CSV table of C-alpha atoms in Angstrom, one decimal:
chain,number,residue,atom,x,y,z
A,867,UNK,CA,-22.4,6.1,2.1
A,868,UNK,CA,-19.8,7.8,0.3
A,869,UNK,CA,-16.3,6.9,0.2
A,870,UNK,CA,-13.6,9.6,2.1
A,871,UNK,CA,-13.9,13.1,2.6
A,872,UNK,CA,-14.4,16.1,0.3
A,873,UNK,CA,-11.2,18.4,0.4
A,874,UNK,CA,-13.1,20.8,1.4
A,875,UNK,CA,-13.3,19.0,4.7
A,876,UNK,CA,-9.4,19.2,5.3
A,877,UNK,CA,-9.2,22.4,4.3
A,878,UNK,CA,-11.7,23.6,7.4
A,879,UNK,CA,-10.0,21.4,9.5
A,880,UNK,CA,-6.6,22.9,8.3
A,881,UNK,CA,-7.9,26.4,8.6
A,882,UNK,CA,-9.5,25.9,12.3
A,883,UNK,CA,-5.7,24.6,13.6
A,884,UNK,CA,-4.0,27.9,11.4
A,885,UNK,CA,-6.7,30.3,13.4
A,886,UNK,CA,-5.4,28.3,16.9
A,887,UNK,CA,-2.0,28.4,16.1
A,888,UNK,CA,-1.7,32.2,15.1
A,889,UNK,CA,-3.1,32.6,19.0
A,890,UNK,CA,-0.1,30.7,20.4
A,891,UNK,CA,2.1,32.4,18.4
A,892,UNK,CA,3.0,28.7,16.6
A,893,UNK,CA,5.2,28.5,13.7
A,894,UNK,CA,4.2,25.0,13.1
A,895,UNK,CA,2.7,21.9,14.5
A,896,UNK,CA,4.2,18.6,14.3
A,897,UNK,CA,2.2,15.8,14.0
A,898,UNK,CA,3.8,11.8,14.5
A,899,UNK,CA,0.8,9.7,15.3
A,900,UNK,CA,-2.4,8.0,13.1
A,901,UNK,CA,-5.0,10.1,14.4
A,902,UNK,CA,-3.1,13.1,13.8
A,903,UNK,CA,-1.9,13.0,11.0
A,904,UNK,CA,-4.9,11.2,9.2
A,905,UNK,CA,-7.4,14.3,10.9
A,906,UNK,CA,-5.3,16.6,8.6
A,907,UNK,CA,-4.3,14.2,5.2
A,908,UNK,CA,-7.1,11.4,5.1
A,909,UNK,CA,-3.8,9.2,4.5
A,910,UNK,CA,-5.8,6.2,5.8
A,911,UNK,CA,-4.2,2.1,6.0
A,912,UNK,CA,-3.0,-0.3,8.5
A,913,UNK,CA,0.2,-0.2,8.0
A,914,UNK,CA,0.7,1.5,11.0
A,915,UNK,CA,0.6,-2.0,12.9
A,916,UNK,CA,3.9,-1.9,11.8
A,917,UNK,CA,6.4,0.0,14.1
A,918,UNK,CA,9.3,0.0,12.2
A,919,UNK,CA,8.7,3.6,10.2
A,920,UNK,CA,8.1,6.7,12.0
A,921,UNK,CA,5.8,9.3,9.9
A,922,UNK,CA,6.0,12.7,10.2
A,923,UNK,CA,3.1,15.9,9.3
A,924,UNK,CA,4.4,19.1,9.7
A,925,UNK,CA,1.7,22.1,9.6
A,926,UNK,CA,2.9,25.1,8.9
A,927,UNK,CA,0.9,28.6,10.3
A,928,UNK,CA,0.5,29.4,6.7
A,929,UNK,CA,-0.2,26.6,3.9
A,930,UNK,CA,-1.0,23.3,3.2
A,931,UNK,CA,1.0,20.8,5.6
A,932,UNK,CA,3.7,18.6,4.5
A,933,UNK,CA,4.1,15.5,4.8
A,934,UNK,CA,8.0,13.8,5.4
A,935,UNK,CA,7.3,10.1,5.0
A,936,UNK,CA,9.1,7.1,4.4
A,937,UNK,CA,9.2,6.3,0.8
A,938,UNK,CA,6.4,2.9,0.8
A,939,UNK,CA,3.9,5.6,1.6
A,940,UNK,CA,4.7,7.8,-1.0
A,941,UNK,CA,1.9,6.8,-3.6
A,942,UNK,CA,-0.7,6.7,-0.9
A,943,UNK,CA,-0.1,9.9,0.0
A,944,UNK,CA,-0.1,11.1,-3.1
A,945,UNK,CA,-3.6,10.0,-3.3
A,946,UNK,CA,-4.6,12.6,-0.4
A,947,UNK,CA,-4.9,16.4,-1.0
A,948,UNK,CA,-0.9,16.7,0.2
A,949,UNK,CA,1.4,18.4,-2.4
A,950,UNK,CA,4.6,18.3,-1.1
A,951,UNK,CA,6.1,15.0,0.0
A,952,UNK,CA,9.2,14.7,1.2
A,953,UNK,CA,10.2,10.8,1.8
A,954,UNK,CA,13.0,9.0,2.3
A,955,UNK,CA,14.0,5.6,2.6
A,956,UNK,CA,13.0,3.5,5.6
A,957,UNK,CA,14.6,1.9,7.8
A,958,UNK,CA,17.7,3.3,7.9
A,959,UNK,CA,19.6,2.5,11.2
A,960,UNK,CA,21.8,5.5,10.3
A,961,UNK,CA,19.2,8.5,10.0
A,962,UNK,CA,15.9,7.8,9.6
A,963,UNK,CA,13.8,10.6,8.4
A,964,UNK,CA,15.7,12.9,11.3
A,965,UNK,CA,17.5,14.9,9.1
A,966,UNK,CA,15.0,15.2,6.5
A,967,UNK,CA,12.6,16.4,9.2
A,968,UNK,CA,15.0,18.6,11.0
A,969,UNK,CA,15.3,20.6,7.3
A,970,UNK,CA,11.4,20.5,6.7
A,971,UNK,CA,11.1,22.4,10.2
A,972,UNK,CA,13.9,25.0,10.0
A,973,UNK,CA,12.4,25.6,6.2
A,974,UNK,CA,9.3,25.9,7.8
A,975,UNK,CA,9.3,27.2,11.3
A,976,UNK,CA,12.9,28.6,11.2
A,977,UNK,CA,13.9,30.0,15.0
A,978,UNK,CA,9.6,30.1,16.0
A,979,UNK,CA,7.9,27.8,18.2
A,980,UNK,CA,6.6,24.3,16.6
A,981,UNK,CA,3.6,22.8,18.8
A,982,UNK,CA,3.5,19.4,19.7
A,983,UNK,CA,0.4,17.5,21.2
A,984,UNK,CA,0.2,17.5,24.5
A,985,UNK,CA,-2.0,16.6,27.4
A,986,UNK,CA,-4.0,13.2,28.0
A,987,UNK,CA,-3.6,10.4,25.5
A,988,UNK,CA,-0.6,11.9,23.4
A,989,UNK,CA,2.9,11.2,22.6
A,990,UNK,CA,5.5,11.2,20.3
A,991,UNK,CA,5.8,8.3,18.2
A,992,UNK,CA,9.4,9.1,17.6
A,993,UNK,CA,12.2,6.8,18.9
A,994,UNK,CA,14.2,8.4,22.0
A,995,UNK,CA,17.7,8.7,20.6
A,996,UNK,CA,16.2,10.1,17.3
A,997,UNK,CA,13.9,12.5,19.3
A,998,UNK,CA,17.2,14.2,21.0
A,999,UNK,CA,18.7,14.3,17.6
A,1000,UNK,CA,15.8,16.0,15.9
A,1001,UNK,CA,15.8,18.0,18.7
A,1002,UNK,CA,19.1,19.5,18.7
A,1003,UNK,CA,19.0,20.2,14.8
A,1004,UNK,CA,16.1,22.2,14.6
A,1005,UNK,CA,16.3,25.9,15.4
A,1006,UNK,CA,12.9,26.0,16.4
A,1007,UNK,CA,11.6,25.9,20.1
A,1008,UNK,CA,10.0,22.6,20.6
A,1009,UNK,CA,6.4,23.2,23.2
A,1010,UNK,CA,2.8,21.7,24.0
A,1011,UNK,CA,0.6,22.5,21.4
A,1012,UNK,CA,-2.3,24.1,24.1
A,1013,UNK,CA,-4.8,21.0,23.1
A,1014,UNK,CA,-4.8,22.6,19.5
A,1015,UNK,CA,-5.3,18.8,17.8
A,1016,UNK,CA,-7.2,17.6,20.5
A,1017,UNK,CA,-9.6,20.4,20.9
A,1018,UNK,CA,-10.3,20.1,16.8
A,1019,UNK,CA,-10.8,16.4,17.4
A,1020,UNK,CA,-13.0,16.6,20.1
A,1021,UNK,CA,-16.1,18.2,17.7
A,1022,UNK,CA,-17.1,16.0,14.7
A,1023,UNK,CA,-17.8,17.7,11.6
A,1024,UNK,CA,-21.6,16.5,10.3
A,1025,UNK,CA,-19.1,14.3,7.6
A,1026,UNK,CA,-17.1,12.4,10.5
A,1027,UNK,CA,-20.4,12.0,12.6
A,1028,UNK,CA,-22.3,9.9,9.6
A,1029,UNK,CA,-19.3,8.0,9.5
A,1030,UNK,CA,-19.4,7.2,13.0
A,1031,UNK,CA,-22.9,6.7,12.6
A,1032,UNK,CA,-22.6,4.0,10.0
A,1033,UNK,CA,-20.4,2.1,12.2
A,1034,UNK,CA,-22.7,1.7,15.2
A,1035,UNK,CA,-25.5,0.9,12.4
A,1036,UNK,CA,-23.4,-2.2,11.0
A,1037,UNK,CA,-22.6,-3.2,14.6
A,1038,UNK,CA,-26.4,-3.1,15.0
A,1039,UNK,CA,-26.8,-5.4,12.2
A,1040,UNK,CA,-24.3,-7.5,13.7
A,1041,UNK,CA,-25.5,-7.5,17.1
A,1042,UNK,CA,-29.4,-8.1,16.0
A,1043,UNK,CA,-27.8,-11.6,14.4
A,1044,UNK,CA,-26.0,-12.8,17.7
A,1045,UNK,CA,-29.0,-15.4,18.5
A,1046,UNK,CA,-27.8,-17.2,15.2
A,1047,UNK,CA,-24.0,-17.9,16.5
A,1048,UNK,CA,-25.0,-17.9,20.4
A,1049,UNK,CA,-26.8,-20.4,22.3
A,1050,UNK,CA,-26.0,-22.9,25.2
A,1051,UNK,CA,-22.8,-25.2,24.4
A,1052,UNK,CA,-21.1,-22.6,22.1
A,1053,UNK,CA,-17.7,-21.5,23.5
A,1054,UNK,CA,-17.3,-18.1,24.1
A,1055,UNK,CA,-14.1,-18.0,21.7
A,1056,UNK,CA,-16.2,-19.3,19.2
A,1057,UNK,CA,-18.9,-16.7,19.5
A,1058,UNK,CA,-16.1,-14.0,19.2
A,1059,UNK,CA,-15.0,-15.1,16.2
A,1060,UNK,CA,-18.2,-15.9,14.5
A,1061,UNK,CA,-19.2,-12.1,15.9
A,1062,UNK,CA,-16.5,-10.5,14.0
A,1063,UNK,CA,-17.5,-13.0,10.7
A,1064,UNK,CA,-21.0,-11.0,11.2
A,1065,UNK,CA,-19.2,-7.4,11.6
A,1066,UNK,CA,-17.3,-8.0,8.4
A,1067,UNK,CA,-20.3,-9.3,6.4
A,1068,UNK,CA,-22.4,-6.3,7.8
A,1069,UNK,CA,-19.9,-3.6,6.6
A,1070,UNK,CA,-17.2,-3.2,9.0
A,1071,UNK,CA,-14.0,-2.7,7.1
A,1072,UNK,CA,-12.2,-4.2,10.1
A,1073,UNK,CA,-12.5,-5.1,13.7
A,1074,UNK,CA,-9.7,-4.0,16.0
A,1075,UNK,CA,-11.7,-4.8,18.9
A,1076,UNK,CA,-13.9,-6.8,20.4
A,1077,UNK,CA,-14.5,-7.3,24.1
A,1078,UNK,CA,-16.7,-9.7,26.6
A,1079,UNK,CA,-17.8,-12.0,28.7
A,1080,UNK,CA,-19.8,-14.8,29.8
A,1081,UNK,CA,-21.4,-15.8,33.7
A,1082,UNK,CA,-24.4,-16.8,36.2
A,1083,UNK,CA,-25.6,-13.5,36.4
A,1084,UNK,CA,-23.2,-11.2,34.9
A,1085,UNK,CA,-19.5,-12.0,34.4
A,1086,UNK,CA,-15.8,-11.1,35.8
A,1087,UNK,CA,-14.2,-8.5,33.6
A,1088,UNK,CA,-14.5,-7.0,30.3
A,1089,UNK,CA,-10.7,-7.3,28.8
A,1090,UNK,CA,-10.1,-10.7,29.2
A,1091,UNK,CA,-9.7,-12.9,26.2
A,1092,UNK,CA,-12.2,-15.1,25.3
A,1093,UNK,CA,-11.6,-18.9,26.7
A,1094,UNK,CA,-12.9,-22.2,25.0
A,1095,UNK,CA,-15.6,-22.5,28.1
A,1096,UNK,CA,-19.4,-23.5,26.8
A,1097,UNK,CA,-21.9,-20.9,27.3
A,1098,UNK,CA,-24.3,-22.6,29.8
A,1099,UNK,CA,-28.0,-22.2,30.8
A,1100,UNK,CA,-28.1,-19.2,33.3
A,1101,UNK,CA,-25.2,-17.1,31.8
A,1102,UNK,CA,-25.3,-13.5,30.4
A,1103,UNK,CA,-23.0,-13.6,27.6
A,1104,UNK,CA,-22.1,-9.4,27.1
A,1105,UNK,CA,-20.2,-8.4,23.5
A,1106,UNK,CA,-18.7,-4.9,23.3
A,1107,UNK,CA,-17.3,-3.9,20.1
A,1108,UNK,CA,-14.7,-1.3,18.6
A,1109,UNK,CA,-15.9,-2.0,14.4
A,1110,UNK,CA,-14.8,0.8,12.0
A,1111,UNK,CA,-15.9,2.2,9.2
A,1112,UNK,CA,-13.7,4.1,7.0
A,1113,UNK,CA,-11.2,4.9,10.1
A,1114,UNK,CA,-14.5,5.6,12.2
A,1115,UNK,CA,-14.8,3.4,15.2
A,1116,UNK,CA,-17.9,2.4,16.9
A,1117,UNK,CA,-17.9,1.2,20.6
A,1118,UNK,CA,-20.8,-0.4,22.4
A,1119,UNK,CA,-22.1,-3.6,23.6
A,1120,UNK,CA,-25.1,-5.4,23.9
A,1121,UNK,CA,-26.0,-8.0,27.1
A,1122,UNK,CA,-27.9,-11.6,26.5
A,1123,UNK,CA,-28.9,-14.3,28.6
A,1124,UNK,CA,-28.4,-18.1,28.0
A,1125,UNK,CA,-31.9,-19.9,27.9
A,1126,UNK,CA,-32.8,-18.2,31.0
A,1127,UNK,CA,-32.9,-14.8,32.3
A,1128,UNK,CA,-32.5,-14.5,36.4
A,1129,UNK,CA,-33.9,-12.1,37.9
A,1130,UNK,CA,-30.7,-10.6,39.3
A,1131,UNK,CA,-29.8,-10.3,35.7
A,1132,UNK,CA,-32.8,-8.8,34.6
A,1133,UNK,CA,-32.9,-5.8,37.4
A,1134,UNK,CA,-29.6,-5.5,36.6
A,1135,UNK,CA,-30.3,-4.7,32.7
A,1136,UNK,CA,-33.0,-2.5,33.5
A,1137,UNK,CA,-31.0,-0.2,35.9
A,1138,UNK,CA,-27.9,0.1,33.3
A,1139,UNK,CA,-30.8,1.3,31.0
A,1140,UNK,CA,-32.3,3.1,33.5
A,1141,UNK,CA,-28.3,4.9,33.8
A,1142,UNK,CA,-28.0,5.5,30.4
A,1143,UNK,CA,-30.9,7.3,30.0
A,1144,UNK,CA,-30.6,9.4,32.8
A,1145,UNK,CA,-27.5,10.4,31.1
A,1146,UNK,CA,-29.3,11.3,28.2
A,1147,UNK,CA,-31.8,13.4,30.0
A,1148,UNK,CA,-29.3,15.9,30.6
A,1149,UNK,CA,-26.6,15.5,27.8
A,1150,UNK,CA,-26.8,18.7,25.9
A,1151,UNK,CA,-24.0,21.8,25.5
A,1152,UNK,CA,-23.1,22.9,29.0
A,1153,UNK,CA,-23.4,19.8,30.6
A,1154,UNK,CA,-20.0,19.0,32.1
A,1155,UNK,CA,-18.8,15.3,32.1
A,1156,UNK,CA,-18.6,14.9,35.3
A,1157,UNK,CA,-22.6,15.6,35.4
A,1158,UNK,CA,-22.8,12.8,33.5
A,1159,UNK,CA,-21.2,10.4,35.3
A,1160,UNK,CA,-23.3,11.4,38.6
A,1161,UNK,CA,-26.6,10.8,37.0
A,1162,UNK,CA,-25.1,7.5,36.3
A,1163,UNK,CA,-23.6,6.8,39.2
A,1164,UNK,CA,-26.8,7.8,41.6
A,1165,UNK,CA,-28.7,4.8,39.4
A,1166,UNK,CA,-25.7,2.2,39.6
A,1167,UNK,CA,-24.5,2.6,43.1
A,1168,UNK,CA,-26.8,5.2,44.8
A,1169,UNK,CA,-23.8,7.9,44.2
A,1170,UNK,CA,-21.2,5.7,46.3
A,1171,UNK,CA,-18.5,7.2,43.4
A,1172,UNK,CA,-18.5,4.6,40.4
A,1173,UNK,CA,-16.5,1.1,40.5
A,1174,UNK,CA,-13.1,0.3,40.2
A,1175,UNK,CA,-13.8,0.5,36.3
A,1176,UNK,CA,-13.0,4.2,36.6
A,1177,UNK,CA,-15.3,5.4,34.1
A,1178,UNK,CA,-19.1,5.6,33.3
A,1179,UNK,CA,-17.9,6.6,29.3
A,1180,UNK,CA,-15.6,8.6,26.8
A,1181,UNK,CA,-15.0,10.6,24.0
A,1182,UNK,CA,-15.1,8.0,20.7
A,1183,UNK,CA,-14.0,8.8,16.6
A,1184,UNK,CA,-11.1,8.2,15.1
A,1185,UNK,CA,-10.0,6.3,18.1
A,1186,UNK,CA,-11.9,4.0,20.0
A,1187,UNK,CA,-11.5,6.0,23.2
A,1188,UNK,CA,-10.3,9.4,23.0
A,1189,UNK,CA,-10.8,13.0,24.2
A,1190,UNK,CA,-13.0,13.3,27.5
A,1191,UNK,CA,-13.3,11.0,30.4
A,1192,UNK,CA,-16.9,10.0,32.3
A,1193,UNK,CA,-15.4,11.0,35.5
A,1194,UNK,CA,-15.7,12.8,38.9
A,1195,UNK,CA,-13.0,15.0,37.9
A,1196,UNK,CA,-13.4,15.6,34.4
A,1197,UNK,CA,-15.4,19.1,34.1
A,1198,UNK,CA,-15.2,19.6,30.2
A,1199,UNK,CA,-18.6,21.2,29.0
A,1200,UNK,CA,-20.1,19.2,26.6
A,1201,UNK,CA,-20.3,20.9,23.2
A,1202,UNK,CA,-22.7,20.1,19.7
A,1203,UNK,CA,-20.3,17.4,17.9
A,1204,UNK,CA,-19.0,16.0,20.2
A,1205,UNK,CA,-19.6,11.8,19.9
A,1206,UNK,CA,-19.3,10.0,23.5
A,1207,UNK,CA,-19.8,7.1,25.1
A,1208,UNK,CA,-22.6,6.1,27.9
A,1209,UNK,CA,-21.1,3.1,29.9
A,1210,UNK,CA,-22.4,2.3,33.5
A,1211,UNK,CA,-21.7,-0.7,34.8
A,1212,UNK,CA,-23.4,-2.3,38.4
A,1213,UNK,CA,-22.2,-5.1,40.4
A,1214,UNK,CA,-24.3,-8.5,40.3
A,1215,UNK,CA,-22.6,-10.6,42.7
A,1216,UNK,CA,-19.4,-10.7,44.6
A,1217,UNK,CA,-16.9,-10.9,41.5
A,1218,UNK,CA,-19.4,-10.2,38.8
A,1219,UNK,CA,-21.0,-7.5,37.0
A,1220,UNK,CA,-22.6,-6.0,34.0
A,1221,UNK,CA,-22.2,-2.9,32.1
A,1222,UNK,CA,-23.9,-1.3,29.1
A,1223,UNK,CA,-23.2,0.9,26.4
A,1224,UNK,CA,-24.6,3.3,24.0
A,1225,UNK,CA,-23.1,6.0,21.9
A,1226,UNK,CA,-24.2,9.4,21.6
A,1227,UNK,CA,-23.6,12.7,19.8
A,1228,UNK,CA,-24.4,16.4,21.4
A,1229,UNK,CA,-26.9,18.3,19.6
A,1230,UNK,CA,-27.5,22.1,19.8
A,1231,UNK,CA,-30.2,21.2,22.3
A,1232,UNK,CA,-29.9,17.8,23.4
A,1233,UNK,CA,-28.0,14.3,22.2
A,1234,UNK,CA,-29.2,12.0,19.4
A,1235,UNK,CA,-28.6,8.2,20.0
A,1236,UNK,CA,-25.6,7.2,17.2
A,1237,UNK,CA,-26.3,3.1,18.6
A,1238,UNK,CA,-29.3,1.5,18.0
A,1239,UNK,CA,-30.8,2.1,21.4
A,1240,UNK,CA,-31.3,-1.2,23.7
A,1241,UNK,CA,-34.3,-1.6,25.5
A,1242,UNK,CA,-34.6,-2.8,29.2
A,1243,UNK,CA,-36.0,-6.3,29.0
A,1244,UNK,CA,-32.7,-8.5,28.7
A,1245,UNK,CA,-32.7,-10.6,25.1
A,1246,UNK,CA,-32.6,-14.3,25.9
A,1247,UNK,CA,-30.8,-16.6,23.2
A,1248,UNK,CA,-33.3,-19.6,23.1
């Protein structure tokens, strides 16, 4: 697998926002988060954990964007295809980037209008008091971007899908090795962290998240953190991951049972599957994702309208969940590129459940599985 992206990819992606833009009449876009401004730079690290910077991408309607950064990120950035970077340095209590930005944007955009993104799953990552500020020194008319960036982001390139890719085949790896750090006796927090050992050894670059759970026949949630409890004979132990490869995430799980398999457990394993491919049946351009969440739904619950998990999947790249929701109310048509999550989940017992998960991308006539796909006869760690 090879290593970032060519330029040529940023240069379509740049291009396909310019076309957008000229339609809204946009003199500029301004980008504050990760996702957004890697999707245009590649400026890839984790040193976003830290809160204490705000970064800043403006993309002009004509150009390549600029990037107004504090100074520690100068050199990385440098490594991208980004000419022009304007920096200053960070913190500073007393103006922190707002001038600097407020100049790039009147340079830039002068009295047009500069698109932010807007809609489901955005926001400014700008502090409030500095926001007003920025605001009121930039001659520019500050609106939603129309779902420019998260229209672009919705549809992989063939370059982001092998990345994706890649991480659900390392999480495979991973997964196929759970029998040798699972078994009756183990804690469940000891299973998580030996499961994230197995990630990193596979290939993941890191592990930002990893979910589960462990019950007779099925378990309580899937957010808790794991407790020091033994798995016992009878449980299903479930492991749902969010690895990524080169800023790619991955996101499903796989389900096991402890020594012995109920039957409960097993109907329930073979329905989930039974869900998922139903799904799969009829995922393919057109397909809205509310249809996929009824052919779902009919399998889990006999159409009763899904659980109090809310959704039966999601959109999944640069972010674990992003973009579309598996939903009743969610009618976006499904289009080639797009990378989504199948995730139905069925009650096994008052209190407990089970849920399954594959990832999928949207082909010109159908979807290809991106997870290794499970099969309906639930694994048993002896």
């Amino acid at each position: 697998m090879t290593r970032g992206f060519p330029v040529g990819e940023y240069q379509a992606r740049l291009a396909r926002a310019q076309d957008k833009m000229a339609d809204q009449e946009l003199a500029a876009l301004l980008l504050t988060t990760e996702p957004e401004i890697r999707y245009f730079t590649g400026f890839l690290t984790r040193f976003w954990e830290s809160p204490s910077r705000p970064w800043f991408l403006v993309v002009p309607a004509q150009g390549k964007p600029i990037a107004v950064i504090p100074s520690i990120g100068a050199a990385l950035m440098a490594q991208t295809w980004v000419e022009d970077i304007r920096t200053w340095r960070a913190p500073d209590p007393t103006d922190d980037g707002v001038c600097l930005l407020s100049d790039t944007l009147n340079e830039v955009a002068g009295n047009g209008r500069i698109g932010i993104p807007s809609g489901p799953e955005t926001y400014v990552r700008i502090p409030q008091a500095d926001w007003q500020r920025i605001k009121a020194a930039t001659k520019g008319d500050f609106q939603p971007d129309g779902g420019i960036t998260a229209t672009l982001r919705a549809v992989k390139s063939s370059a982001e899908i092998e990345k994706i890719a890649t991480a659900c085949d390392i999480a495979g790896r991973a997964f196929a090795r759970v029998p040798e750090i699972a078994s009756e006796g183990i804690s469940l927090a000891q299973v998580f962290r030996d499961f994230q050992g197995l990630l990193l050894e596979e290939g993941a670059d890191w592990v930002p998240y990893l979910a589960g759970g462990a019950g007779p026949d099925g378990y309580a949630d899937v957010i808790s953190p794991a407790t020091e409890r033994p798995l016992a004979d009878g449980d299903v132990l479930m492991l749902d991951t969010g690895a990524v490869f080169e800023g790619y995430f991955c996101d499903f799980d796989r389900n096991f049972a402890v020594r012995t398999a109920s039957a409960t457990a097993r109907d329930a394993q073979a329905r989930l599957i039974e869900a998922v491919d139903r799904a799969a049946d009829i995922a393919r351009p057109g397909t809205t994702a509310a249809e996929l969440f009824h052919a779902m739904d009919r399998v889990v619950t006999g159409g009763a309208g899904g659980s109090d998990s809310g959704r039966l999947g999601h959109g999944l790249g640069m972010q674990l969940t992003e973009g579309l929701s598996l939903i009743p109310d969610d009618h976006t048509e499904l289009q080639p590129g797009m990378v989504i999550t199948l995730e139905p989940g069925i009650e096994t017992a008052p209190g407990r459940m089970m849920v399954h998960e594959e990832n999928i991308v949207i082909t010109e006539h159908g979807c290809r599985f991106l997870s290794p796909r499970a099969g309906a006869e639930l694994e048993v760690l002896r």
